[in-house]
Structures are given as C-alpha cells and as structure tokens.
XYZ file of C-alpha atoms in Angstrom:
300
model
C -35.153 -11.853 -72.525
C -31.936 -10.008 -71.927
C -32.685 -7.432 -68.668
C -33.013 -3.680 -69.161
C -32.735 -2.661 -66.185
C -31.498 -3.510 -62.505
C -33.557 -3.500 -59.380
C -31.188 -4.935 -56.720
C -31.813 -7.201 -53.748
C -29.489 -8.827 -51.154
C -30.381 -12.788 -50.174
C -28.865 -14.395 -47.619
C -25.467 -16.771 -49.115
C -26.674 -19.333 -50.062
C -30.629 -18.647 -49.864
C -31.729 -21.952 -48.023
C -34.375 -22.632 -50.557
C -34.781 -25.619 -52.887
C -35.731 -25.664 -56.698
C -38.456 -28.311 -56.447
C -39.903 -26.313 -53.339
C -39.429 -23.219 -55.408
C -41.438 -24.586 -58.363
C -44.163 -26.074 -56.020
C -44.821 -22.426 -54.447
C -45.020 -20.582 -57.718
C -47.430 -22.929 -59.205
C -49.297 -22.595 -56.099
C -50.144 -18.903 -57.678
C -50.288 -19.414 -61.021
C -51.078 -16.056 -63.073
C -55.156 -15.802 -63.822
C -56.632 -13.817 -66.300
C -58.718 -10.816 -64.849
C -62.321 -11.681 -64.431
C -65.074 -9.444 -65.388
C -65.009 -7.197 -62.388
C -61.312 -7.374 -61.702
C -59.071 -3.986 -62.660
C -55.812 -6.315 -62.404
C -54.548 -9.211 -61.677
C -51.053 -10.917 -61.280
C -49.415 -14.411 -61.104
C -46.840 -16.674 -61.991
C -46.053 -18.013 -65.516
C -43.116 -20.058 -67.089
C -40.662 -18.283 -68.297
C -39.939 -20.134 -71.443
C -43.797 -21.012 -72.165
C -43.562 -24.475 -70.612
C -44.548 -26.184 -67.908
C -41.410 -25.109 -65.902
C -42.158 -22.480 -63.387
C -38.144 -22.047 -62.988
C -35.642 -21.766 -65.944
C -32.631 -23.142 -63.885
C -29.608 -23.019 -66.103
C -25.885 -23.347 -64.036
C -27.223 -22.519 -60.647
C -28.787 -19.444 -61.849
C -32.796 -19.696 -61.572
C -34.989 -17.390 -63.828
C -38.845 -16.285 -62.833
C -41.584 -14.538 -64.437
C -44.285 -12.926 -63.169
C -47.434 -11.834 -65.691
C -49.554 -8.659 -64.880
C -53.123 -8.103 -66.477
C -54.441 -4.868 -65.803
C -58.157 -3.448 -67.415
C -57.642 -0.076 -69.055
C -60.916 1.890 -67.873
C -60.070 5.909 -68.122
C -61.364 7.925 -64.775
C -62.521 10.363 -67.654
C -64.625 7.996 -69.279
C -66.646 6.551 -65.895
C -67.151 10.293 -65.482
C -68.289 11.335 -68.987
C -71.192 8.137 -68.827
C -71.773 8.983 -64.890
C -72.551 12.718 -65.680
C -74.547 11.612 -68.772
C -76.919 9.520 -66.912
C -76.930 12.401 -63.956
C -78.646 14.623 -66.871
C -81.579 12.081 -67.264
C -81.899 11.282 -63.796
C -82.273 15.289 -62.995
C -85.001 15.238 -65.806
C -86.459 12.907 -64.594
C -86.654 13.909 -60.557
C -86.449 17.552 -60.978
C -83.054 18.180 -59.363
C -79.505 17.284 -59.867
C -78.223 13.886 -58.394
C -76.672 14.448 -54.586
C -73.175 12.951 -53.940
C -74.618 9.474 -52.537
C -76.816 9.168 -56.045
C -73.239 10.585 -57.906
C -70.999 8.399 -56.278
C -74.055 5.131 -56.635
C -73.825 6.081 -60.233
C -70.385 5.911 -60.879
C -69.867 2.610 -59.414
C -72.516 0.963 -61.222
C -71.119 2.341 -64.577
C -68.117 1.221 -63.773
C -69.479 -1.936 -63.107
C -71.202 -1.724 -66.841
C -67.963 -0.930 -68.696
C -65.490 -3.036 -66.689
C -66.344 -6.238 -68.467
C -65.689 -4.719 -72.073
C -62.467 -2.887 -71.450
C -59.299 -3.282 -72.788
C -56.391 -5.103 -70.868
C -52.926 -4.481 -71.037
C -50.768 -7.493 -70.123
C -46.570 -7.318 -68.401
C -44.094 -9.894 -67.662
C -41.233 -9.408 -65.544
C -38.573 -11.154 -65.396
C -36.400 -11.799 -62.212
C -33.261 -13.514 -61.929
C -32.032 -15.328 -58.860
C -28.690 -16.392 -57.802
C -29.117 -18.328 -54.801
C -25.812 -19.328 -54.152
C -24.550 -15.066 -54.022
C -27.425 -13.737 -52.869
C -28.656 -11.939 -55.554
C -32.100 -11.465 -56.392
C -32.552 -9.054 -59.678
C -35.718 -7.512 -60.934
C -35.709 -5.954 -64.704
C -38.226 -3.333 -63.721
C -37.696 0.096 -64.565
C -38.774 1.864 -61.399
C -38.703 0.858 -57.971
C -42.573 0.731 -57.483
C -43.164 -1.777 -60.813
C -40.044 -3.721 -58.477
C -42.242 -3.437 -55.317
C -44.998 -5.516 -57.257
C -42.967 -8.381 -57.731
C -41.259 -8.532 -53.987
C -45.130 -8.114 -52.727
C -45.972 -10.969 -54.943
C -42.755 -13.109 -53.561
C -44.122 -12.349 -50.206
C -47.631 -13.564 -50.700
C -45.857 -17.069 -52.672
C -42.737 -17.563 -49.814
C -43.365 -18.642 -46.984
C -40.147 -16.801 -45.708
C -38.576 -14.527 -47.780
C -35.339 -12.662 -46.636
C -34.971 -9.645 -48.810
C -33.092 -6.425 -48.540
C -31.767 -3.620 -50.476
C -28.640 -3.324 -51.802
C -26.539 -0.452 -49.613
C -22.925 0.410 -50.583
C -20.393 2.153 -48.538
C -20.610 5.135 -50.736
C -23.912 6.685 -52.136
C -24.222 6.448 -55.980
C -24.529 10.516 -55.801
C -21.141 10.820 -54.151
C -19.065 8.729 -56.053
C -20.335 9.971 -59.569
C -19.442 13.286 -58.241
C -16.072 12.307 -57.632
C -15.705 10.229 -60.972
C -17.306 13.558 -63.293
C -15.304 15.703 -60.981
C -11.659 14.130 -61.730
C -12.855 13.080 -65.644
C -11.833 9.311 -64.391
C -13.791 6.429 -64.330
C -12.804 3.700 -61.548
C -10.758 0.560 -62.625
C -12.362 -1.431 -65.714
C -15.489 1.319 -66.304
C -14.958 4.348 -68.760
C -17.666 7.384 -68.327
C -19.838 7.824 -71.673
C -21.855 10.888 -72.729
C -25.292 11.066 -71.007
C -25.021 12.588 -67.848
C -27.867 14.728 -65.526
C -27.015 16.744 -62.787
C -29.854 18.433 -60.380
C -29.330 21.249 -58.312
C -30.178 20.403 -54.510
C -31.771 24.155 -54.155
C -35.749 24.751 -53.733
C -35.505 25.421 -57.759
C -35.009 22.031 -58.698
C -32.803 23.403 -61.604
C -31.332 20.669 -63.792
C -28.812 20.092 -66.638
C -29.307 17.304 -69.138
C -26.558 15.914 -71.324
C -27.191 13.542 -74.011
C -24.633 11.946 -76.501
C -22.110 14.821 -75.273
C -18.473 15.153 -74.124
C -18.750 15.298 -70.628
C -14.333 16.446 -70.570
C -13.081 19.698 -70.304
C -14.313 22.721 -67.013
C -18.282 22.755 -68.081
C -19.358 19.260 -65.329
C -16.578 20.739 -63.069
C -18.098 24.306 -62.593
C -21.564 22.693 -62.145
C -20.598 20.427 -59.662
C -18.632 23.535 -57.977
C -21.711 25.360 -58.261
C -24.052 22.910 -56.098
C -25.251 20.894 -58.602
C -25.099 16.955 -57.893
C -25.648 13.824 -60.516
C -28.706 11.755 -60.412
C -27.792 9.647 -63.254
C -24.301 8.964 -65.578
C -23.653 6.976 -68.371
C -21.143 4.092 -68.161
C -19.706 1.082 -69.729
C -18.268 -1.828 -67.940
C -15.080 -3.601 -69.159
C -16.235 -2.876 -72.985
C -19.201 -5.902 -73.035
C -22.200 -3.994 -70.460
C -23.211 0.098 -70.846
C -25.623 0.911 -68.600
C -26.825 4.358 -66.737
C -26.087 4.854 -63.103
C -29.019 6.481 -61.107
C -29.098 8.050 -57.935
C -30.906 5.615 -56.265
C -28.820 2.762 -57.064
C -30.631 1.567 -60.049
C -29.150 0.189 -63.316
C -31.057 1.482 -66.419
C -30.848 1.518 -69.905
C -28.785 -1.510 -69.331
C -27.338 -3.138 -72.707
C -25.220 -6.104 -73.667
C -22.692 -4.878 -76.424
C -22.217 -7.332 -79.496
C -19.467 -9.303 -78.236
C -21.531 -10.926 -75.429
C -24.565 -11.151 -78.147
C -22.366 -13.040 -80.697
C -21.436 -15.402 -77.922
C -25.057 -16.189 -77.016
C -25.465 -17.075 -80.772
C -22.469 -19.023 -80.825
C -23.849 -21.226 -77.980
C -27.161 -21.079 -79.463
C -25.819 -22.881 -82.681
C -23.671 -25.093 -81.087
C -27.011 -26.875 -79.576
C -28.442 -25.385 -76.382
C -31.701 -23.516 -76.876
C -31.471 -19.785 -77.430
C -33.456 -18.284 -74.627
C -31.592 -20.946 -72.242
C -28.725 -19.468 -73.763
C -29.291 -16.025 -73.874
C -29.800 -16.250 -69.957
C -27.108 -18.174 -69.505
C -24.407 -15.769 -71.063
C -26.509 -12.819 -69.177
C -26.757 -14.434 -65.749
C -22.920 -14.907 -65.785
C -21.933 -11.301 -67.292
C -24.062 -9.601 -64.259
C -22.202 -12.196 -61.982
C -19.317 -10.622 -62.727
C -20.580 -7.034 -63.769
C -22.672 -6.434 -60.089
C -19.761 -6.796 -57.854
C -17.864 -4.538 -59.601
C -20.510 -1.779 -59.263
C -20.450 -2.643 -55.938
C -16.468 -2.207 -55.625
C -16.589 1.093 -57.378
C -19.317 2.227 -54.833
C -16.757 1.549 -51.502
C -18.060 -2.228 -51.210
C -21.092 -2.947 -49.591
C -22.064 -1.845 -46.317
C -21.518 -4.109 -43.512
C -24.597 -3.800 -40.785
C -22.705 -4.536 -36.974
C-alpha cells in the first residue's frame, strides 16, 4: 500500500474529528457494486479487508475509497445504434430523425449496460489529524477531486484546502536547475522537463540524464521554465516535483523497505507496518518540501 503519488491538503491542527465518529460516517456510505443501469459507482471499504473502516496506527488514520466504473465504448452504442437505424429505415422508408437516433441510442445503451465490463480502483488516503495533513495517492488532481467530493458527501463538515507555499514549485526549480544545487538535505536526479511559456508550447524532456554542465542553464535563459524535476530526499524518498505542486513517481528507497520488514518480523502485521514506517517518513519528508518551497503561505 505504499503511496505513489501526493495530492496535498491542509486540515485545520488538530482536525476536531473523532475516530469512532470517523468510522460511523464512512460506514454510513459503504462502497456498492454498480447495479445494472449504473456507469459507476463509489464508496467506502476497509482498508485492510476487515471490518475496520479506519486503519489507525500511531495517530495516523488510513482510508480507502473503491470505484466501480462499467466500461461501455461511445463507439460501440454507436456501431449497434446505426445498425438498428438501417432496419428501421427499411422498414419506414426513410432514415431515423435525431429524436428516433437519439431514442435509439439510449435504449441500446440500456441493452448493453447490464453485460459490460467493470473496472474497479481503490484509493488510498492518509490522514494526520493532529498536523493537518490530509494525503491522496492519486495521480492527477481530478482522480483527487473524486475522493474530496466523496469526503464531502460522508462529513458533515469538512475543512479542506490546498496546499500553497511561499514560492511556486516553477520558481524554485528554476532557481535549483539554474545554480546546479539542490536545497539542504535534497540532491537533483536526472529526469527533468522544461516547457517553453510561448504560444508553441515547445518542450524539452530529459530522462535518466545529467542535468550539470550550460545545456538546463541556456534553456532556462532562453524562456523555457520546469514543469516537473526529479529529486531525492535525505537518501530514503525520490520522488518528481510537478508544477502544480504534486508529488509523483514517489518511491521509498530500500532502507525504509528493509525497516518495514524488520518490523513486520518482529510481530506487527505487514500492511500495519508498511503504513506505519510510510506515514512517519512523509511526516518528516512533507515539511521539508514545504521549507524548500519558502514555507507555507500564511493567509492575513
């Protein structure tokens, strides 16, 4: 269950919210399998396959929430639709009008919804009430946005924001490729994208290469600004950088793996473990980010 990526939200310190009233209100929306005419559906599930709706291990709570969605191609409702068109127009004379077109394709959809495919997600968030963190490990902001719509609907009050820094991502990673440093406990690694900001779009894509010597330099000098760089905190967490503040491609190096199977054999289950050793790493890992960024932006 270790996160891939880093959606970040701000919480109130502490979040005034209780465990067992947390448990109560995810259970209230339990995750149900899509019916016959549903295209998707979404609820909560246990985390660890129990009947625990929270995984609360030191403080740190851990949530999951299960996506069903029925895989039924566009192309496919056509193809059928336009196939029973041709027999209606042999049959009347003339070709089907918009109303009949658009009648047909919503009862064939109707036909095929039952028998197709689904395609099931779970994603994980992780919750540190007493910081006021709230993490998603969603790749993109709008697979996040699904979850904090779902927390919505299950909260009665939920107090969310986004995470804002002093200095834009953009800015400082110009700065850091700009000077070849890294700031204090971070060294730069060797995937690295800069965009230029013209009409053109034009962009450069380094992967597994030096970034050292005039070539980043002259981009940057040239208009050119980075939308993503490679990094690795304090030798145990690489991780990419984006733009928009999110943490991708986020891995835990083997010295933070080896301790999760140390703990695992010394007793204590290994996905309580494994989130254990994770939740406190990005403890520690997220507020330097944060410092590295300028700190985070104080709202008067």
């Amino acid at each position: 269950m270790w996160f891939k990526n880093l959606q970040l939200y701000r919480l109130p310190t502490p979040w005034a919210i209780d465990l067992s009233s947390l448990e109560e209100k995810l259970a209230a929306k339990p995750f149900v399998r899509c019916g016959s005419q549903d295209m998707a559906s979404r609820g909560w599930v246990s985390p660890t396959g129990s009947d625990v709706m929270v995984l609360a291990v030191g403080g740190q709570w851990l949530l999951a929430l299960r996506s069903e969605q029925r895989l039924l191609p566009s192309s496919v409702v056509n193809q059928v639709a336009q196939d029973r068109a041709e027999e209606l127009e042999a049959q009347q004379g003339f070709k089907p009008g918009r109303k009949q077109m658009k009648e047909l394709k919503e009862a064939v959809t109707q036909e095929l919804l039952p028998r197709a495919f689904t395609r099931r997600r779970t994603t994980y968030v992780w919750i540190d009430p007493t910081n006021g963190w709230l993490v998603v490990d969603a790749s993109s902001a709008a697979k996040a946005d699904e979850v904090i719509e779902q927390l919505h609907d299950t909260l009665d009050d939920l107090p969310l924001k986004l995470l804002d820094t002093e200095r834009s991502p953009q800015s400082a990673m110009s700065d850091w490729l700009a000077s070849g440093e890294a700031p204090a406990n971070f060294t730069i690694d060797r995937d690295c994208e800069l965009r230029a900001i013209t009409d053109e779009k034009a962009a450069v894509r380094y992967v597994r290469h030096p970034l050292e010597g005039d070539e980043i330099p002259n981009h940057l000098a040239a208009g050119k600004v980075p939308t993503r760089l490679a990094l690795t905190f304090d030798d145990r967490i690489s991780f990419v950088l984006t733009e928009r503040m999110e943490i991708k491609r986020l891995a835990f190096l083997d010295i933070i793996q080896e301790q999760a199977e140390k703990a695992a054999a010394e007793g204590d289950p290994q996905f309580e473990a494994d989130f254990a050793l994770m939740s406190a790493e990005l403890a520690r890992f997220i507020p330097h980010v944060i410092e590295a960024l300028g700190g985070e932006r104080q709202i008067v």
